[in-house]
mmCIF file of C-alpha atoms in Angstrom:
data_model
loop_
_atom_site.group_PDB
_atom_site.id
_atom_site.type_symbol
_atom_site.label_atom_id
_atom_site.label_comp_id
_atom_site.label_asym_id
_atom_site.label_seq_id
_atom_site.Cartn_x
_atom_site.Cartn_y
_atom_site.Cartn_z
ATOM 1 C CA ILE A 1129 -30.525 1.273 -29.353
ATOM 2 C CA GLU A 1130 -27.023 0.468 -30.637
ATOM 3 C CA LYS A 1131 -25.689 3.744 -29.195
ATOM 4 C CA ILE A 1132 -27.448 3.278 -25.850
ATOM 5 C CA ALA A 1133 -26.009 -0.229 -25.586
ATOM 6 C CA ALA A 1134 -22.501 0.973 -26.550
ATOM 7 C CA ASP A 1135 -22.659 3.788 -24.002
ATOM 8 C CA LYS A 1136 -23.762 1.346 -21.310
ATOM 9 C CA LEU A 1137 -21.007 -1.128 -22.200
ATOM 10 C CA ALA A 1138 -18.429 1.639 -21.974
ATOM 11 C CA THR A 1139 -19.287 2.105 -18.301
ATOM 12 C CA ILE A 1140 -18.852 -1.568 -17.426
ATOM 13 C CA THR A 1141 -15.133 -1.535 -16.723
ATOM 14 C CA ALA A 1142 -12.796 -2.627 -13.939
ATOM 15 C CA GLU A 1143 -11.953 1.042 -13.346
ATOM 16 C CA ASN A 1144 -15.581 1.877 -12.619
ATOM 17 C CA TYR A 1145 -16.150 -1.319 -10.628
ATOM 18 C CA PRO A 1146 -12.883 -2.098 -8.777
ATOM 19 C CA ASN A 1147 -14.504 -4.639 -6.459
ATOM 20 C CA VAL A 1148 -16.040 -6.696 -9.219
ATOM 21 C CA THR A 1149 -14.557 -9.760 -10.896
ATOM 22 C CA GLU A 1150 -14.008 -10.016 -14.642
ATOM 23 C CA GLU A 1151 -16.652 -12.749 -14.714
ATOM 24 C CA GLU A 1152 -19.191 -10.395 -13.130
ATOM 25 C CA LEU A 1153 -18.291 -7.602 -15.567
ATOM 26 C CA GLN A 1154 -18.687 -9.999 -18.480
ATOM 27 C CA ALA A 1155 -22.055 -11.166 -17.151
ATOM 28 C CA ALA A 1156 -23.249 -7.542 -17.138
ATOM 29 C CA ARG A 1157 -21.946 -6.992 -20.672
ATOM 30 C CA ASP A 1158 -23.741 -10.128 -21.805
ATOM 31 C CA ALA A 1159 -26.955 -8.859 -20.190
ATOM 32 C CA VAL A 1160 -26.642 -5.547 -22.067
ATOM 33 C CA ASN A 1161 -26.076 -7.336 -25.369
ATOM 34 C CA LYS A 1162 -29.021 -9.618 -24.672
ATOM 35 C CA GLU A 1163 -31.301 -6.623 -24.056
ATOM 36 C CA LYS A 1164 -29.957 -4.969 -27.216
ATOM 37 C CA GLU A 1165 -30.694 -8.028 -29.344
ATOM 38 C CA ALA A 1166 -34.171 -8.316 -27.830
ATOM 39 C CA ALA A 1167 -34.760 -4.628 -28.595
ATOM 40 C CA ILE A 1168 -33.688 -4.962 -32.201
ATOM 41 C CA THR A 1169 -35.965 -7.970 -32.619
ATOM 42 C CA ALA A 1170 -38.893 -6.080 -31.062
ATOM 43 C CA ILE A 1171 -38.257 -3.081 -33.307
ATOM 44 C CA ASN A 1172 -38.022 -5.287 -36.416
ATOM 45 C CA ASN A 1173 -41.276 -6.978 -35.481
ATOM 46 C CA ALA A 1174 -43.127 -3.722 -34.866
ATOM 47 C CA THR A 1175 -45.765 -2.960 -37.518
ATOM 48 C CA THR A 1176 -46.485 0.672 -36.613
ATOM 49 C CA ASN A 1177 -44.466 3.750 -35.762
ATOM 50 C CA ALA A 1178 -45.963 3.680 -32.294
ATOM 51 C CA GLY A 1179 -44.850 0.074 -31.918
ATOM 52 C CA VAL A 1180 -41.313 0.984 -32.961
ATOM 53 C CA ASP A 1181 -41.231 3.914 -30.521
ATOM 54 C CA ASN A 1182 -42.622 1.774 -27.716
ATOM 55 C CA ALA A 1183 -40.089 -1.026 -28.344
ATOM 56 C CA GLY A 1184 -37.257 1.516 -28.454
ATOM 57 C CA GLU A 1185 -38.280 3.243 -25.228
ATOM 58 C CA ASN A 1186 -38.787 -0.005 -23.292
ATOM 59 C CA SER A 1187 -35.513 -1.409 -24.540
ATOM 60 C CA ALA A 1188 -33.582 1.721 -23.628
ATOM 61 C CA ILE A 1189 -34.909 1.462 -20.090
ATOM 62 C CA ALA A 1190 -34.043 -2.245 -19.908
ATOM 63 C CA ILE A 1191 -30.478 -1.669 -21.139
ATOM 64 C CA ASN A 1192 -29.844 1.166 -18.690
ATOM 65 C CA ASN A 1193 -31.275 -0.892 -15.846
ATOM 66 C CA VAL A 1194 -28.659 -3.613 -16.260
ATOM 67 C CA GLN A 1195 -26.605 -3.751 -13.050
ATOM 68 C CA VAL A 1196 -23.148 -5.094 -12.373
ATOM 69 C CA ASN A 1197 -23.592 -7.759 -9.711
ATOM 70 C CA ALA A 1198 -20.681 -7.242 -7.317
ATOM 71 C CA LYS A 1199 -21.141 -10.459 -5.385
ATOM 72 C CA GLU A 1200 -18.064 -12.679 -5.523
ATOM 73 C CA LYS A 1201 -15.709 -10.468 -3.510
ATOM 74 C CA ALA A 1202 -18.414 -9.587 -1.003
ATOM 75 C CA ASP A 1203 -19.309 -13.267 -0.575
ATOM 76 C CA ALA A 1204 -15.664 -14.253 -0.078
ATOM 77 C CA ILE A 1205 -15.181 -11.535 2.522
ATOM 78 C CA SER A 1206 -18.390 -12.603 4.251
ATOM 79 C CA ARG A 1207 -17.179 -16.208 4.432
ATOM 80 C CA ILE A 1208 -13.861 -15.084 5.910
ATOM 81 C CA GLU A 1209 -15.699 -13.004 8.523
ATOM 82 C CA GLU A 1210 -17.939 -15.936 9.407
ATOM 83 C CA VAL A 1211 -14.964 -18.256 9.925
ATOM 84 C CA LEU A 1212 -13.171 -15.575 11.947
ATOM 85 C CA GLN A 1213 -16.096 -15.067 14.320
ATOM 86 C CA LYS A 1214 -16.486 -18.810 14.793
ATOM 87 C CA GLN A 1215 -12.785 -19.156 15.558
ATOM 88 C CA ILE A 1216 -12.874 -16.247 17.995
ATOM 89 C CA GLU A 1217 -15.659 -17.968 19.926
ATOM 90 C CA GLN A 1218 -13.614 -21.153 20.085
ATOM 91 C CA ILE A 1219 -10.545 -19.235 21.234
ATOM 92 C CA LYS A 1220 -12.556 -17.601 24.018
ATOM 93 C CA GLN A 1221 -13.477 -21.049 25.326
ATOM 94 C CA THR A 1222 -9.844 -22.211 25.597
ATOM 95 C CA PRO A 1223 -9.402 -23.926 28.984
ATOM 96 C CA ASP A 1224 -6.658 -22.551 31.246
ATOM 97 C CA ALA A 1225 -5.983 -19.528 29.014
ATOM 98 C CA THR A 1226 -5.644 -16.044 30.462
ATOM 99 C CA LYS A 1227 -7.191 -12.925 28.959
ATOM 100 C CA GLU A 1228 -3.859 -11.918 27.427
ATOM 101 C CA GLU A 1229 -3.383 -15.329 25.829
ATOM 102 C CA ILE A 1230 -6.902 -15.251 24.410
ATOM 103 C CA ASP A 1231 -6.487 -11.665 23.177
ATOM 104 C CA ALA A 1232 -3.200 -12.539 21.470
ATOM 105 C CA ALA A 1233 -4.836 -15.414 19.569
ATOM 106 C CA ILE A 1234 -7.823 -13.277 18.564
ATOM 107 C CA GLU A 1235 -5.461 -10.565 17.333
ATOM 108 C CA GLU A 1236 -3.536 -13.096 15.251
ATOM 109 C CA ALA A 1237 -6.692 -14.536 13.657
ATOM 110 C CA THR A 1238 -8.096 -11.061 12.989
ATOM 111 C CA LYS A 1239 -4.864 -9.958 11.330
ATOM 112 C CA ILE A 1240 -5.023 -12.899 8.928
ATOM 113 C CA ALA A 1241 -8.643 -12.053 8.080
ATOM 114 C CA GLU A 1242 -7.950 -8.346 7.557
ATOM 115 C CA GLU A 1243 -4.982 -9.022 5.294
ATOM 116 C CA ALA A 1244 -7.055 -11.464 3.233
ATOM 117 C CA LYS A 1245 -9.946 -9.004 2.875
ATOM 118 C CA LYS A 1246 -7.556 -6.254 1.826
ATOM 119 C CA ALA A 1247 -5.999 -8.537 -0.770
ATOM 120 C CA ILE A 1248 -9.394 -9.562 -2.147
ATOM 121 C CA ASN A 1249 -10.440 -5.918 -2.490
ATOM 122 C CA ASN A 1250 -7.315 -5.123 -4.495
ATOM 123 C CA PRO A 1251 -8.504 -3.982 -7.973
ATOM 124 C CA ASP A 1252 -5.878 -6.231 -9.565
ATOM 125 C CA VAL A 1253 -7.679 -9.256 -8.122
ATOM 126 C CA ASN A 1254 -10.485 -9.629 -10.634
ATOM 127 C CA THR A 1255 -11.153 -13.303 -11.277
ATOM 128 C CA THR A 1256 -12.918 -16.039 -9.345
ATOM 129 C CA GLU A 1257 -9.715 -18.071 -9.252
ATOM 130 C CA GLU A 1258 -7.706 -15.192 -7.809
ATOM 131 C CA ILE A 1259 -10.284 -14.611 -5.071
ATOM 132 C CA ALA A 1260 -10.334 -18.306 -4.191
ATOM 133 C CA ALA A 1261 -6.523 -18.368 -4.084
ATOM 134 C CA ILE A 1262 -6.663 -15.740 -1.317
ATOM 135 C CA GLU A 1263 -9.799 -16.868 0.503
ATOM 136 C CA LYS A 1264 -9.103 -20.580 0.953
ATOM 137 C CA PRO A 1265 -5.599 -20.323 2.479
ATOM 138 C CA ALA A 1266 -6.749 -17.468 4.734
ATOM 139 C CA ILE A 1267 -9.628 -19.545 6.096
ATOM 140 C CA GLN A 1268 -7.287 -22.480 6.693
ATOM 141 C CA GLU A 1269 -4.837 -20.245 8.570
ATOM 142 C CA ILE A 1270 -7.591 -18.642 10.672
ATOM 143 C CA GLU A 1271 -8.892 -22.066 11.671
ATOM 144 C CA LYS A 1272 -5.407 -23.055 12.865
ATOM 145 C CA VAL A 1273 -5.139 -20.165 15.330
ATOM 146 C CA THR A 1274 -5.597 -21.181 18.957
ATOM 147 C CA ALA A 1275 -4.765 -19.655 22.314
ATOM 148 C CA THR A 1276 -1.637 -21.093 23.944
ATOM 149 C CA PRO A 1277 -2.165 -21.399 27.695
ATOM 150 C CA THR A 1278 1.245 -21.135 29.400
ATOM 151 C CA SER A 1279 0.947 -18.638 32.258
ATOM 152 C CA LYS A 1280 -1.163 -20.762 34.599
ATOM 153 C CA GLU A 1281 0.756 -23.946 33.838
ATOM 154 C CA ALA A 1282 4.077 -22.234 34.561
ATOM 155 C CA ALA A 1283 2.747 -20.736 37.805
ATOM 156 C CA ARG A 1284 1.413 -24.089 39.001
ATOM 157 C CA ALA A 1285 4.719 -25.747 38.150
ATOM 158 C CA GLU A 1286 6.574 -23.139 40.186
ATOM 159 C CA ILE A 1287 4.279 -23.730 43.173
ATOM 160 C CA ASP A 1288 4.732 -27.508 42.877
ATOM 161 C CA ALA A 1289 8.508 -27.170 42.646
ATOM 162 C CA LEU A 1290 8.637 -24.957 45.715
ATOM 163 C CA ALA A 1291 6.338 -27.253 47.707
ATOM 164 C CA LYS A 1292 8.472 -30.247 46.744
ATOM 165 C CA ALA A 1293 11.713 -28.480 47.696
ATOM 166 C CA GLN A 1294 10.297 -27.325 50.999
ATOM 167 C CA THR A 1295 8.939 -30.781 51.745
ATOM 168 C CA GLU A 1296 12.372 -32.314 51.092
ATOM 169 C CA LEU A 1297 14.002 -29.800 53.394
ATOM 170 C CA ILE A 1298 11.585 -30.727 56.157
ATOM 171 C CA ASP A 1299 12.156 -34.437 55.577
ATOM 172 C CA ASN A 1300 15.908 -33.883 55.904
ATOM 173 C CA ASN A 1301 15.624 -31.772 59.046
ATOM 174 C CA LYS A 1302 16.890 -34.013 61.845
ATOM 175 C CA LEU A 1303 15.744 -31.607 64.563
ATOM 176 C CA LEU A 1304 12.066 -32.224 63.835
ATOM 177 C CA THR A 1305 9.975 -35.092 65.123
ATOM 178 C CA ASP A 1306 7.996 -37.240 62.693
ATOM 179 C CA LYS A 1307 4.812 -35.605 63.925
ATOM 180 C CA GLU A 1308 6.196 -32.120 63.311
ATOM 181 C CA LYS A 1309 7.362 -33.149 59.873
ATOM 182 C CA GLU A 1310 3.955 -34.540 58.909
ATOM 183 C CA ALA A 1311 2.195 -31.433 60.191
ATOM 184 C CA ALA A 1312 4.543 -29.161 58.251
ATOM 185 C CA LYS A 1313 4.279 -31.182 55.054
ATOM 186 C CA ASP A 1314 0.497 -31.274 55.325
ATOM 187 C CA ALA A 1315 0.428 -27.513 55.764
ATOM 188 C CA ILE A 1316 2.689 -27.013 52.754
ATOM 189 C CA GLN A 1317 0.509 -29.276 50.609
ATOM 190 C CA LYS A 1318 -2.636 -27.398 51.599
ATOM 191 C CA ALA A 1319 -0.968 -24.069 50.867
ATOM 192 C CA ALA A 1320 0.145 -25.323 47.454
ATOM 193 C CA GLU A 1321 -3.331 -26.601 46.572
ATOM 194 C CA LEU A 1322 -4.907 -23.324 47.660
ATOM 195 C CA ALA A 1323 -2.426 -21.366 45.551
ATOM 196 C CA LYS A 1324 -3.059 -23.526 42.499
ATOM 197 C CA SER A 1325 -6.810 -23.183 42.944
ATOM 198 C CA LYS A 1326 -6.452 -19.401 42.942
ATOM 199 C CA ILE A 1327 -4.227 -19.613 39.866
ATOM 200 C CA ASP A 1328 -6.851 -21.732 38.097
ATOM 201 C CA ASN A 1329 -9.519 -19.122 38.836
ATOM 202 C CA SER A 1330 -7.426 -16.164 37.694
ATOM 203 C CA ASP A 1331 -8.645 -14.280 34.626
ATOM 204 C CA ASP A 1332 -5.478 -12.535 33.509
ATOM 205 C CA ASN A 1333 -1.692 -12.730 33.814
ATOM 206 C CA SER A 1334 -1.593 -10.194 36.622
ATOM 207 C CA ALA A 1335 -4.010 -12.225 38.708
ATOM 208 C CA VAL A 1336 -1.988 -15.366 38.005
ATOM 209 C CA ASP A 1337 1.196 -13.640 39.199
ATOM 210 C CA THR A 1338 -0.550 -12.375 42.319
ATOM 211 C CA ALA A 1339 -1.946 -15.824 43.156
ATOM 212 C CA LYS A 1340 1.462 -17.392 42.587
ATOM 213 C CA THR A 1341 3.264 -14.847 44.772
ATOM 214 C CA GLN A 1342 0.724 -15.226 47.537
ATOM 215 C CA GLY A 1343 1.068 -18.980 47.278
ATOM 216 C CA ILE A 1344 4.836 -18.820 47.591
ATOM 217 C CA ILE A 1345 4.552 -16.655 50.675
ATOM 218 C CA LEU A 1346 1.899 -18.920 52.126
ATOM 219 C CA ILE A 1347 4.003 -22.036 51.611
ATOM 220 C CA TYR A 1348 6.904 -20.376 53.428
ATOM 221 C CA GLN A 1349 4.678 -19.256 56.287
ATOM 222 C CA MET A 1350 2.414 -22.265 56.634
ATOM 223 C CA THR A 1351 4.052 -23.934 59.645
ATOM 224 C CA LYS A 1352 3.086 -22.879 63.131
ATOM 225 C CA ASN A 1353 5.639 -24.931 65.101
ATOM 226 C CA LYS A 1354 8.149 -22.471 66.608
ATOM 227 C CA GLN A 1355 11.010 -24.927 66.553
ATOM 228 C CA LEU A 1356 10.338 -25.702 62.910
ATOM 229 C CA LYS A 1357 10.128 -22.007 62.028
ATOM 230 C CA MET A 1358 13.438 -21.398 63.723
ATOM 231 C CA GLN A 1359 15.146 -24.158 61.770
ATOM 232 C CA LEU A 1360 13.619 -23.054 58.445
ATOM 233 C CA THR A 1361 14.831 -19.495 58.843
ATOM 234 C CA LYS A 1362 18.370 -20.829 58.799
ATOM 235 C CA LEU A 1363 17.912 -22.201 55.311
ATOM 236 C CA PRO A 1364 18.937 -19.591 52.699
ATOM 237 C CA LYS A 1365 16.959 -21.304 49.940
ATOM 238 C CA LEU A 1366 13.718 -20.800 51.764
ATOM 239 C CA LEU A 1367 14.421 -17.156 52.467
ATOM 240 C CA ARG A 1368 14.909 -16.134 48.837
#
């Protein structure tokens, strides 16, 4: 029994179990020693040769059946994965974000998770404290990652700026009647709102750019008054 226990203890090492903490290795060693002590007691209490043999056989089986419970690293990695998936779902729901902006945030969060999991699985990380020192900051960093919606906002701002500039040009055009000015400004406003609506409904950066470009063209072309068109074509700013 002593030899069986010693042989079993010799296998319970960090080299043989690289993804197990020192606490988990020690728990397995303690389990082996407990089975050994129980075996010795059973053998000492046996009153017949058959009883000794039976106690020895059962104890040998019990010692060899002791398993190293590799749970702490796996649990930490599982918690990181759970937080990552939750954060990814939140990122996907980011209002006003394009596909590229969402993908960039997901990639950032995933990178943090992967680096943390790799660090936890390092054989040199073999205590509960060391695992926690990697897991907790990683979870905090993952939870901070959000998508940054900028593409749609910038496109809308460009449309608004153009509509404002064009409206000011019309207001300053002395060759137009008040009625013509109001009609032109109303057309510009409608074109701007339509462009921004299309920008809002765009899924990716390419669609945003297309909606913005179409909106710019539409704002330039939205007046039907021939006299107004003629005057506008003389303005270099509008023709850029």
